[in-house]
Coordinates of C-alpha atoms and ligand atoms in Angstrom, one line a residue:
X1 CA 105.6 -24.6 210.8
X2 CA 104.8 -21.1 212.2
X3 CA 103.4 -23.2 215.1
X4 CA 103.8 -22.8 218.8
X5 CA 103.9 -19.0 218.6
X6 CA 101.5 -17.4 221.0
X7 CA 99.4 -14.6 219.6
X8 CA 100.8 -12.3 222.3
X9 CA 104.1 -12.3 220.4
X10 CA 102.4 -10.9 217.2
X11 CA 101.8 -7.3 216.5
X12 CA 98.1 -6.9 217.1
X13 CA 95.6 -4.7 215.2
X14 CA 94.4 -1.6 216.9
X15 CA 90.8 -1.2 218.0
X16 CA 89.4 1.9 216.4
X17 CA 87.6 4.2 218.8
X18 CA 84.0 4.9 217.8
X19 CA 84.5 8.0 215.7
X20 CA 82.9 10.1 213.1
X21 CA 85.6 9.2 210.5
X22 CA 84.1 5.8 209.8
X23 CA 80.5 4.6 210.1
X24 CA 79.7 2.3 212.9
X25 CA 78.7 -0.8 211.2
X26 CA 76.0 -2.9 212.9
X27 CA 77.6 -6.2 213.8
X28 CA 75.5 -9.3 214.8
X29 CA 78.0 -12.1 215.0
X30 CA 75.6 -15.1 215.0
X31 CA 78.2 -17.7 214.0
X32 CA 80.6 -17.1 217.0
X33 CA 77.7 -16.3 219.3
X34 CA 75.5 -19.4 218.7
X35 CA 78.1 -22.1 218.0
X36 CA 80.8 -23.6 220.2
X37 CA 84.3 -22.2 219.6
X38 CA 87.7 -22.7 221.2
X39 CA 88.5 -20.8 224.3
X40 CA 92.1 -20.8 223.3
X41 CA 93.3 -17.7 221.4
X42 CA 96.8 -19.0 220.6
X43 CA 97.9 -19.0 217.0
X44 CA 99.6 -22.4 217.3
X45 CA 98.7 -24.9 214.6
X46 CA 96.7 -27.7 216.1
X47 CA 94.0 -30.2 215.7
X48 CA 90.8 -28.4 216.9
X49 CA 88.2 -30.6 218.6
X50 CA 84.7 -29.9 219.7
X51 CA 84.6 -26.4 218.2
X52 CA 83.3 -24.8 215.0
X53 CA 85.9 -22.0 215.1
X54 CA 88.9 -20.6 216.9
X55 CA 89.1 -16.9 217.9
X56 CA 92.1 -15.3 216.2
X57 CA 93.1 -11.8 215.2
X58 CA 94.5 -10.6 211.9
X59 CA 98.2 -9.9 211.9
X60 CA 98.9 -6.3 210.8
X61 CA 100.9 -5.6 207.6
X62 CA 103.4 -3.0 206.6
X63 CA 102.8 -0.4 203.9
X64 CA 99.2 -1.1 203.1
X65 CA 97.8 0.4 200.0
X66 CA 94.2 0.2 198.7
X67 CA 94.5 -0.9 195.0
X68 CA 90.8 -1.2 194.3
X69 CA 87.4 -1.6 195.8
X70 CA 84.0 -2.6 194.7
X71 CA 81.5 0.2 195.0
X72 CA 78.6 -2.3 194.6
X73 CA 79.8 -4.3 197.6
X74 CA 80.5 -1.2 199.6
X75 CA 76.8 -0.3 198.9
X76 CA 75.7 -3.6 200.3
X77 CA 77.4 -2.6 203.5
X78 CA 75.9 1.0 203.4
X79 CA 79.5 2.4 202.9
X80 CA 79.9 5.5 200.8
X81 CA 82.7 6.3 198.4
X82 CA 84.1 8.7 201.0
X83 CA 84.1 5.9 203.6
X84 CA 86.1 3.7 201.1
X85 CA 88.6 6.5 200.5
X86 CA 89.3 6.9 204.3
X87 CA 92.4 5.8 206.1
X88 CA 90.2 3.8 208.5
X89 CA 88.9 1.7 205.6
X90 CA 92.4 1.0 204.4
X91 CA 93.6 0.0 207.9
X92 CA 90.6 -2.1 208.6
X93 CA 90.7 -4.1 205.4
X94 CA 94.5 -4.5 205.6
X95 CA 94.0 -6.3 208.9
X96 CA 95.7 -3.5 210.8
X97 CA 92.6 -2.1 212.6
X98 CA 89.4 -3.5 214.0
X99 CA 86.0 -1.9 214.5
X100 CA 84.0 -2.3 217.7
X101 CA 81.7 -5.2 217.3
X102 CA 84.1 -7.3 215.3
X103 CA 84.9 -10.8 216.7
X104 CA 87.6 -12.2 214.5
X105 CA 87.8 -16.0 214.1
X106 CA 88.9 -18.8 211.8
X107 CA 86.5 -21.6 211.0
X108 CA 87.2 -25.3 211.4
X109 CA 86.4 -27.5 208.4
X110 CA 87.6 -30.6 206.6
X111 CA 87.3 -31.8 203.1
X112 CA 87.8 -34.3 200.3
X113 CA 90.7 -33.1 198.2
X114 CA 91.1 -34.6 194.8
X115 CA 88.8 -37.5 195.8
X116 CA 90.5 -38.3 199.1
X117 CA 89.5 -37.4 202.7
X118 CA 92.0 -34.9 203.9
X119 CA 91.0 -34.5 207.5
X120 CA 91.1 -31.1 209.2
X121 CA 91.7 -28.1 206.9
X122 CA 90.0 -24.9 208.2
X123 CA 90.6 -21.2 207.5
X124 CA 94.3 -21.2 207.2
X125 CA 94.5 -17.7 205.9
X126 CA 91.0 -16.4 206.0
X127 CA 89.9 -14.6 209.1
X128 CA 86.2 -13.7 209.6
X129 CA 85.7 -10.3 211.1
X130 CA 82.0 -10.4 211.8
X131 CA 78.5 -10.2 210.3
X132 CA 77.2 -6.8 209.3
X133 CA 73.4 -6.2 209.3
X134 CA 72.7 -3.5 206.7
X135 CA 69.9 -1.0 206.5
X136 CA 67.9 -3.4 204.3
X137 CA 68.2 -6.0 207.0
X138 CA 70.6 -8.2 205.0
X139 CA 73.4 -10.1 206.8
X140 CA 76.8 -9.9 205.2
X141 CA 79.8 -11.6 206.7
X142 CA 83.2 -9.9 206.2
X143 CA 86.3 -12.1 205.8
X144 CA 89.9 -11.1 205.2
X145 CA 91.9 -13.5 203.0
X146 CA 95.6 -13.4 203.5
X147 CA 95.5 -11.7 206.9
X148 CA 97.9 -14.0 208.7
X149 CA 98.2 -17.5 210.1
X150 CA 95.6 -19.3 212.2
X151 CA 95.4 -22.6 214.1
X152 CA 94.5 -24.1 210.7
X153 CA 97.5 -22.8 208.7
X154 CA 99.3 -26.2 208.9
X155 CA 102.8 -25.6 207.4
X156 CA 101.8 -22.4 205.5
X157 CA 102.1 -18.7 206.3
X158 CA 98.5 -17.5 206.3
X159 CA 99.3 -14.9 203.6
X160 CA 98.3 -14.5 199.9
X161 CA 100.3 -13.1 197.0
X162 CA 99.2 -10.1 195.0
X163 CA 98.6 -12.0 191.8
X164 CA 96.1 -14.5 193.3
X165 CA 94.5 -11.7 195.3
X166 CA 93.9 -9.6 192.1
X167 CA 92.4 -12.7 190.4
X168 CA 90.1 -13.4 193.3
X169 CA 89.0 -9.8 193.6
X170 CA 88.3 -9.4 189.9
X171 CA 86.7 -12.7 189.4
X172 CA 84.3 -12.5 192.4
X173 CA 82.9 -9.2 191.0
X174 CA 83.0 -10.4 187.3
X175 CA 81.0 -13.5 188.2
X176 CA 78.4 -11.4 190.2
X177 CA 78.0 -9.1 187.1
X178 CA 77.6 -12.2 184.9
X179 CA 74.7 -13.3 187.1
X180 CA 76.6 -16.2 188.6
X181 CA 76.1 -16.9 192.3
X182 CA 79.4 -16.0 194.1
X183 CA 81.0 -14.6 197.2
X184 CA 81.8 -11.0 196.7
X185 CA 85.0 -8.9 197.1
X186 CA 85.0 -5.5 198.8
X187 CA 88.6 -4.5 198.7
X188 CA 92.0 -5.3 197.4
X189 CA 94.9 -4.0 199.6
X190 CA 98.6 -4.6 198.9
X191 CA 101.3 -4.6 201.5
X192 CA 105.0 -3.9 201.4
X193 CA 105.6 -7.3 203.1
X194 CA 106.9 -10.0 200.8
X195 CA 105.5 -13.5 200.5
X196 CA 107.6 -16.4 199.3
X197 CA 106.0 -18.9 196.9
X198 CA 107.3 -21.7 194.7
X199 CA 104.7 -21.1 191.9
X200 CA 105.1 -24.5 190.2
X201 CA 106.4 -26.4 193.2
X202 CA 109.6 -27.0 191.2
X203 CA 112.2 -25.7 193.6
X204 CA 112.2 -22.1 192.3
X205 CA 110.7 -20.1 195.2
X206 CA 110.6 -16.3 194.7
X207 CA 109.5 -13.5 197.0
X208 CA 106.4 -11.7 195.8
X209 CA 104.2 -8.8 196.9
X210 CA 101.5 -9.8 199.4
X211 CA 97.9 -8.6 199.5
X212 CA 94.7 -9.0 201.4
X213 CA 91.2 -9.3 199.9
X214 CA 88.1 -8.6 202.0
X215 CA 85.5 -11.2 200.8
X216 CA 81.8 -10.6 201.6
X217 CA 79.0 -13.3 201.6
X218 CA 76.0 -14.2 203.6
X219 CA 78.1 -17.1 204.9
X220 CA 81.3 -18.8 204.0
X221 CA 80.1 -22.2 205.2
X222 CA 81.4 -25.1 203.1
X223 CA 80.4 -28.7 202.7
X224 CA 83.6 -29.4 204.7
X225 CA 82.3 -27.6 207.8
X226 CA 79.7 -30.4 208.1
X227 CA 82.0 -33.2 206.9
X228 CA 84.6 -32.7 209.7
X229 CA 82.1 -33.3 212.5
X230 CA 80.6 -36.3 210.8
X231 CA 84.0 -37.8 210.1
X232 CA 84.9 -37.4 213.8
X233 CA 81.6 -38.7 215.0
X234 CA 80.9 -35.4 216.7
X235 CA 77.2 -35.6 215.9
X236 CA 76.2 -33.1 218.6
X237 CA 78.2 -30.4 217.0
X238 CA 77.1 -31.4 213.6
X239 CA 73.5 -31.0 214.8
X240 CA 74.2 -27.6 216.3
X241 CA 75.9 -26.4 213.1
X242 CA 73.1 -27.8 210.9
X243 CA 70.4 -26.2 213.1
X244 CA 72.3 -22.9 213.0
X245 CA 72.5 -23.1 209.2
X246 CA 68.8 -23.8 208.9
X247 CA 67.9 -21.0 211.3
X248 CA 69.9 -18.3 209.6
X249 CA 70.2 -19.3 206.0
X250 CA 67.3 -21.6 205.2
X251 CA 64.6 -20.3 207.6
X252 CA 61.8 -21.1 205.1
X253 CA 62.4 -24.8 205.7
X254 CA 61.1 -24.8 209.2
X255 CA 62.1 -26.3 212.5
X256 CA 64.8 -29.0 212.6
X257 CA 63.7 -32.6 212.0
X258 CA 64.9 -35.5 209.8
X259 CA 62.5 -34.2 207.1
X260 CA 63.8 -30.7 207.4
X261 CA 67.4 -31.8 207.1
X262 CA 66.4 -33.8 204.0
X263 CA 64.7 -30.7 202.6
X264 CA 67.8 -28.6 203.3
X265 CA 70.0 -31.1 201.5
X266 CA 67.6 -31.0 198.6
X267 CA 67.9 -27.3 198.5
X268 CA 71.7 -27.4 198.6
X269 CA 71.5 -29.9 195.7
X270 CA 69.2 -27.6 193.8
X271 CA 71.4 -24.5 194.3
X272 CA 74.5 -26.4 193.4
X273 CA 72.9 -27.5 190.2
X274 CA 71.9 -24.0 189.4
X275 CA 75.5 -22.9 190.1
X276 CA 77.1 -25.5 187.9
X277 CA 74.8 -24.8 185.0
X278 CA 76.0 -21.2 185.3
X279 CA 79.6 -22.1 185.3
X280 CA 79.1 -24.2 182.2
X281 CA 77.2 -21.6 180.4
X282 CA 79.9 -19.0 180.8
X283 CA 82.8 -21.4 180.4
X284 CA 84.1 -21.1 184.0
X285 CA 86.5 -23.7 185.3
X286 CA 87.0 -23.6 189.0
X287 CA 90.1 -25.7 189.1
X288 CA 89.9 -27.0 192.6
X289 CA 86.4 -28.4 193.3
X290 CA 87.4 -30.0 196.6
X291 CA 84.5 -30.3 199.1
X292 CA 86.1 -27.6 201.2
X293 CA 85.7 -25.3 198.3
X294 CA 81.9 -26.0 197.9
X295 CA 79.6 -23.4 199.4
X296 CA 76.6 -24.6 201.4
X297 CA 74.7 -21.6 199.9
X298 CA 75.5 -22.6 196.3
X299 CA 78.0 -19.8 195.7
X300 CA 81.2 -19.8 193.8
X301 CA 83.9 -19.8 196.5
X302 CA 87.7 -19.8 196.8
X303 CA 89.0 -18.5 193.5
X304 CA 92.4 -20.2 193.0
X305 CA 93.7 -21.6 189.8
X306 CA 90.4 -20.9 188.0
X307 CA 90.2 -20.0 184.3
X308 CA 87.6 -19.3 181.7
X309 CA 87.7 -21.6 178.7
X310 CA 89.2 -19.7 175.7
X311 CA 89.0 -22.2 172.8
X312 CA 86.3 -24.8 173.4
X313 CA 88.0 -27.9 175.0
X314 CA 86.0 -30.2 177.2
X315 CA 89.3 -31.4 178.8
X316 CA 90.6 -27.9 179.7
X317 CA 91.8 -27.3 183.2
X318 CA 93.9 -24.3 184.2
X319 CA 95.3 -26.1 187.2
X320 CA 98.7 -27.7 186.6
X321 CA 98.4 -29.5 189.9
X322 CA 95.5 -31.5 188.2
X323 CA 97.1 -31.7 184.8
X324 CA 97.5 -35.5 184.8
X325 CA 94.2 -36.7 186.2
X326 CA 92.2 -33.7 185.0
X327 CA 89.6 -34.5 187.7
X328 CA 88.3 -30.9 187.7
X329 CA 88.4 -30.4 183.9
X330 CA 85.7 -28.2 182.3
X331 CA 83.4 -31.0 181.2
X332 CA 83.7 -33.0 184.4
X333 CA 82.5 -30.2 186.7
X334 CA 78.8 -31.2 186.8
X335 CA 79.7 -34.8 187.7
X336 CA 82.2 -33.7 190.4
X337 CA 79.6 -31.4 192.0
X338 CA 77.4 -34.5 192.3
X339 CA 80.2 -36.5 193.8
X340 CA 80.8 -33.7 196.3
X341 CA 77.1 -33.6 197.1
X342 CA 77.2 -37.4 197.8
X343 CA 80.0 -36.6 200.4
X344 CA 77.8 -34.0 202.0
X345 CA 74.8 -36.4 202.0
X346 CA 77.0 -39.0 203.7
X347 CA 78.0 -36.4 206.3
X348 CA 74.3 -35.5 206.9
X349 CA 73.2 -39.1 207.3
X350 CA 73.2 -39.0 211.1
X351 CA 70.6 -36.2 210.9
X352 CA 68.5 -37.4 208.0
X353 CA 68.7 -41.1 208.9
X354 CA 67.2 -42.3 205.7
X355 CA 69.1 -43.4 202.6
X356 CA 66.1 -43.1 200.3
X357 CA 65.6 -39.5 201.5
X358 CA 69.3 -38.7 200.7
X359 CA 69.0 -40.4 197.3
X360 CA 65.9 -38.3 196.5
X361 CA 67.7 -35.1 197.4
X362 CA 70.6 -36.1 195.2
X363 CA 68.3 -36.9 192.3
X364 CA 67.1 -33.2 192.5
X365 CA 70.7 -32.2 191.6
X366 CA 70.6 -34.2 188.3
X367 CA 67.1 -33.1 187.3
X368 CA 67.8 -29.4 188.1
X369 CA 71.1 -29.5 186.3
X370 CA 69.5 -30.9 183.2
X371 CA 66.7 -28.5 183.2
X372 CA 69.0 -25.5 183.8
X373 CA 71.4 -26.6 181.1
X374 CA 68.6 -26.8 178.5
X375 CA 67.2 -23.5 179.6
X376 CA 70.6 -21.8 179.3
X377 CA 71.5 -23.3 175.9
X378 CA 68.0 -22.3 174.6
X379 CA 68.8 -18.8 175.7
X380 CA 72.3 -18.9 174.2
X381 CA 70.9 -19.9 170.9
X382 CA 68.0 -17.5 171.0
X383 CA 65.5 -20.3 171.0
X384 CA 62.5 -21.1 173.2
X385 CA 63.5 -24.7 173.6
X386 CA 66.7 -26.5 172.5
X387 CA 66.9 -29.7 170.5
X388 CA 69.4 -32.1 172.1
X389 CA 70.7 -33.4 168.8
X390 CA 71.3 -29.9 167.6
X391 CA 73.3 -29.2 170.8
X392 CA 75.3 -32.4 170.5
X393 CA 76.2 -31.6 166.9
X394 CA 77.2 -28.0 168.0
X395 CA 79.8 -29.3 170.4
X396 CA 81.2 -31.5 167.8
X397 CA 81.4 -28.6 165.4
X398 CA 83.0 -26.4 168.0
X399 CA 85.7 -29.0 168.5
X400 CA 86.6 -29.3 164.7
X401 CA 88.9 -26.3 164.9
X402 CA 90.0 -24.2 167.8
X403 CA 86.9 -22.0 168.4
X404 CA 86.6 -19.4 171.1
X405 CA 83.6 -20.4 173.2
X406 CA 82.7 -16.9 174.3
X407 CA 83.1 -15.2 171.0
X408 CA 81.3 -18.0 169.1
X409 CA 78.1 -17.5 171.0
X410 CA 78.4 -13.7 171.1
X411 CA 78.9 -13.6 167.3
X412 CA 76.3 -16.2 166.6
X413 CA 73.6 -13.6 167.1
X414 CA 74.8 -11.8 164.0
X415 CA 74.7 -14.9 161.7
X416 CA 71.7 -14.4 159.3
X417 CA 70.3 -17.9 159.8
X418 CA 66.8 -16.5 159.5
X419 CA 67.4 -15.9 155.8
X420 CA 67.5 -19.6 155.1
X421 CA 68.7 -20.6 151.6
X422 CA 68.8 -16.9 150.7
X423 CA 72.0 -16.6 152.8
X424 CA 75.2 -17.8 151.1
X425 CA 77.7 -20.0 153.0
X426 CA 80.0 -17.0 153.1
X427 CA 77.3 -14.8 154.6
X428 CA 76.6 -17.3 157.3
X429 CA 80.3 -17.8 158.2
X430 CA 81.4 -14.2 158.1
X431 CA 80.2 -13.1 161.6
X432 CA 82.1 -16.1 163.1
X433 CA 85.4 -15.3 161.4
X434 CA 86.8 -13.7 164.6
X435 CA 85.8 -16.6 166.8
X436 CA 88.3 -19.1 165.5
X437 CA 92.0 -19.3 166.3
X438 CA 94.4 -19.5 163.3
X439 CA 95.2 -23.2 162.8
X440 CA 98.2 -24.4 164.6
X441 CA 101.2 -24.7 162.2
X442 CA 100.1 -21.4 160.6
X443 CA 101.9 -19.0 162.8
X444 CA 100.3 -20.0 166.2
X445 CA 102.4 -23.0 167.2
X446 CA 103.4 -26.4 166.0
X447 CA 101.2 -29.3 165.2
X448 CA 98.0 -29.7 163.4
X449 CA 96.8 -30.2 159.9
X450 CA 96.3 -26.8 158.2
X451 CA 93.3 -28.3 156.3
X452 CA 91.4 -28.0 159.6
X453 CA 91.1 -24.3 158.7
X454 CA 87.4 -23.4 159.2
X455 CA 87.3 -21.4 156.0
X456 CA 88.1 -24.6 154.0
X457 CA 87.4 -28.3 153.8
X458 CA 85.2 -30.6 155.8
X459 CA 85.2 -28.4 158.9
X460 CA 83.7 -25.6 156.9
X461 CA 81.0 -27.8 155.4
X462 CA 80.0 -29.2 158.8
X463 CA 79.9 -25.7 160.3
X464 CA 77.7 -24.4 157.5
X465 CA 75.5 -27.5 157.8
X466 CA 75.0 -26.9 161.5
X467 CA 74.2 -23.3 161.0
X468 CA 71.6 -24.2 158.4
X469 CA 70.1 -26.8 160.7
X470 CA 70.0 -24.2 163.5
X471 CA 68.4 -21.7 161.1
X472 CA 65.6 -24.2 160.5
X473 CA 64.8 -24.1 164.3
X474 CA 65.1 -20.3 164.4
X475 CA 62.7 -20.0 161.5
X476 CA 60.3 -22.5 162.9
X477 CA 60.0 -20.4 166.1
X478 CA 59.6 -17.3 164.0
X479 CA 61.1 -14.8 166.4
X480 CA 62.1 -11.5 164.6
X481 CA 65.9 -11.4 164.1
X482 CA 66.4 -8.3 166.2
X483 CA 64.6 -9.9 169.1
X484 CA 66.7 -13.1 168.7
X485 CA 69.9 -11.0 168.8
X486 CA 68.7 -9.0 171.9
X487 CA 67.8 -12.3 173.7
X488 CA 71.1 -13.9 172.8
X489 CA 73.3 -10.9 173.7
X490 CA 71.7 -10.6 177.0
X491 CA 73.0 -14.0 178.0
X492 CA 76.1 -14.5 176.0
X493 CA 78.8 -12.3 177.5
X494 CA 81.1 -10.2 175.4
X495 CA 83.5 -9.5 178.3
X496 CA 84.8 -12.3 180.6
X497 CA 87.9 -12.3 182.9
X498 CA 90.3 -14.1 180.5
X499 CA 93.4 -15.2 182.3
X500 CA 95.5 -13.2 179.8
X501 CA 93.6 -10.0 180.8
X502 CA 94.0 -10.7 184.5
X503 CA 97.7 -11.4 183.9
X504 CA 98.3 -8.0 182.2
X505 CA 96.6 -6.2 185.1
X506 CA 98.8 -8.3 187.5
X507 CA 102.0 -7.4 185.6
X508 CA 101.3 -3.7 185.9
X509 CA 100.2 -3.9 189.5
X510 CA 103.3 -5.8 190.5
X511 CA 105.2 -3.0 188.8
X512 CA 103.4 -0.5 190.9
X513 CA 100.4 0.5 188.7
X514 CA 97.1 -0.8 189.8
X515 CA 95.1 1.2 187.2
X516 CA 94.7 -1.9 185.0
X517 CA 92.8 -3.7 187.8
X518 CA 90.4 -0.8 188.3
X519 CA 89.8 -0.5 184.5
X520 CA 89.2 -4.3 184.1
X521 CA 86.8 -4.2 187.1
X522 CA 84.9 -1.5 185.3
X523 CA 84.8 -3.4 182.0
X524 CA 83.6 -6.5 183.8
X525 CA 80.7 -4.5 185.4
X526 CA 78.8 -4.7 182.1
X527 CA 79.7 -8.1 180.5
X528 CA 76.7 -8.2 178.2
X529 CA 77.0 -4.6 176.9
X530 CA 78.9 -3.7 173.7
X531 CA 81.0 -1.0 175.4
X532 CA 82.4 0.7 172.3
X533 CA 86.1 1.5 172.5
X534 CA 86.8 -1.4 174.8
X535 CA 86.9 -4.1 172.2
X536 CA 90.4 -5.1 173.1
X537 CA 89.0 -6.6 176.3
X538 CA 86.8 -8.8 174.2
X539 CA 89.5 -10.1 171.9
X540 CA 90.3 -13.8 171.8
X541 CA 93.4 -15.0 173.7
X542 CA 96.5 -13.6 172.1
X543 CA 99.2 -16.1 171.0
X544 CA 101.7 -15.1 173.8
X545 CA 99.2 -16.2 176.4
X546 CA 99.0 -19.8 175.1
X547 CA 101.8 -21.0 177.2
X548 CA 102.6 -18.2 179.7
X549 CA 102.4 -19.0 183.4
X550 CA 99.3 -17.3 184.9
X551 CA 97.5 -17.6 181.6
X552 CA 97.3 -21.1 180.4
X553 CA 99.0 -22.6 183.5
X554 CA 98.2 -21.9 187.1
X555 CA 98.9 -23.8 190.3
X556 CA 97.4 -23.9 193.8
X557 CA 100.3 -21.8 195.0
X558 CA 98.8 -18.5 195.9
Ligands
AMP601 P1 92.7 -23.8 199.0 O1 93.5 -24.8 198.1 O2 93.1 -22.4 198.8 O3 91.3 -24.0 198.9 O4 93.2 -24.2 200.5 C1 93.2 -25.5 201.0 C2 93.5 -25.4 202.5 O5 94.9 -24.9 202.6 C3 92.7 -24.4 203.3 O6 92.6 -25.0 204.6 C4 93.4 -23.2 203.3 O7 93.1 -22.3 204.4 C5 94.9 -23.7 203.4 N1 95.8 -22.7 202.9 C6 96.0 -22.4 201.5 N2 97.0 -21.5 201.4 C7 97.4 -21.2 202.7 C8 98.4 -20.3 203.2 N3 99.1 -19.5 202.4 N4 98.5 -20.2 204.5 C9 97.7 -21.0 205.3 N5 96.8 -21.9 204.9 C10 96.7 -22.0 203.6
MG602 MG1 89.8 -23.4 199.9

């Protein structure tokens, strides 16, 4: 269990003296200052009552090595490249050293996992270090993931393996550059300590390299932070936490009252709808949309067995743990977010005290999602407004043959639909040739009818018919072709973090070479730009990735 081991038995991180070798960050730890926490600093696993957090220190690691860092996130903290290259930076973000002003803690939260109330969960391997106020007056909380066990670690070890840390580090930054709300990642540090994981829970544990990611966000509060106190009937703490959240993260809503709490829930519904519409527009599948993985700020949080859709498949989930039920499949995400918001609304009932008010807030989710979805698809098609029937038919066409969702939209801007009847069928289809996967049974795997080849038969005819119909809308709007292309390319990414790309970077990093992580991070900085010479990062999923663990199959083991 790792339980019953007092913290005094652990190696403890050192407190760095105030020195010129690292900037003194300005900490203002509102969460631990303004909310009730445990007095107990033991590491023992336990049910935590009457507290929003437990004070706990990271456990130092051996052989820390900085594999990558995000210059953009360092900039948010007013840290220079020289600061990031310092030994102090490495030791701090390995969990080996602490800066004056840090007050490390693990938060208490619960959650609904796969549709069932799971009781107390909490930060089992994430340790908050403190909240930095930057020169611009922004508040950024620092959190180490994989920094050692906490009272919430249950039977697990509090550590994270390198492969999942690379995935979280890269995807946090990739999503930010795509324009999707997300927690950020400052650093990726590996250690020489090994971590044992049974990747597919099939009795084949192996020892893997461990790593620590420093995540950065205004707050890591989740729906589950509120649910736990509602579930336990601890309404006083629920109120303190809600008021804290309003004060620091939704100050525009005003002083706490039943109406303000309702307005806050409405805003969470709105932000969550905005978030989900973004996920769907870029083909992101979170994989584990439990309520403990839903941010109260509407950020993407807790990157685990996530994946971007390669070929369009509404039923796709990268998470083998969910392979039977597919609760968190691509097409189900917007519905699940609503389900999760219902659970949050139930938790906030003691504050809002009006079912119609909760229902009104939840209705905002649906209305916002629909509006955002239309807006995004209009943009993706280069139109001012999108026709629902045109979109429905598009998704049917995309499903006729295996079509890469990202490449289809990226290449669509080159299809000369504006020419109308002057464009031949071949001219219309040519730019899309790269977006389809070779039919299964023709060198890519077993199965399927080769007549489904897009370059022949009924699939081809339907694709051409859709393109001509789309062309009629394009011509009716009359936007010049170059403008349509510019508008489409600005919202349809060329570069996404495909699982196969992440896996290649992981393979090399596990073998000691992290340069692939750094290069991929750089590519993903400009997802909408052409980036000549880097086309291999924009290629569709290679055949080897179809069934390889880490590419098409992931589990919660991380
Ligand atoms: P996740 O599936 O990563 O969102 O985690 C669900 C719960 O399990 C959270 O309370 C995590 O903190 C906890 N957890 C996941 N992995 C570990 C680990 N290696 N050590 C301790 N707790 C963990
Ligand atoms: Mg989680």
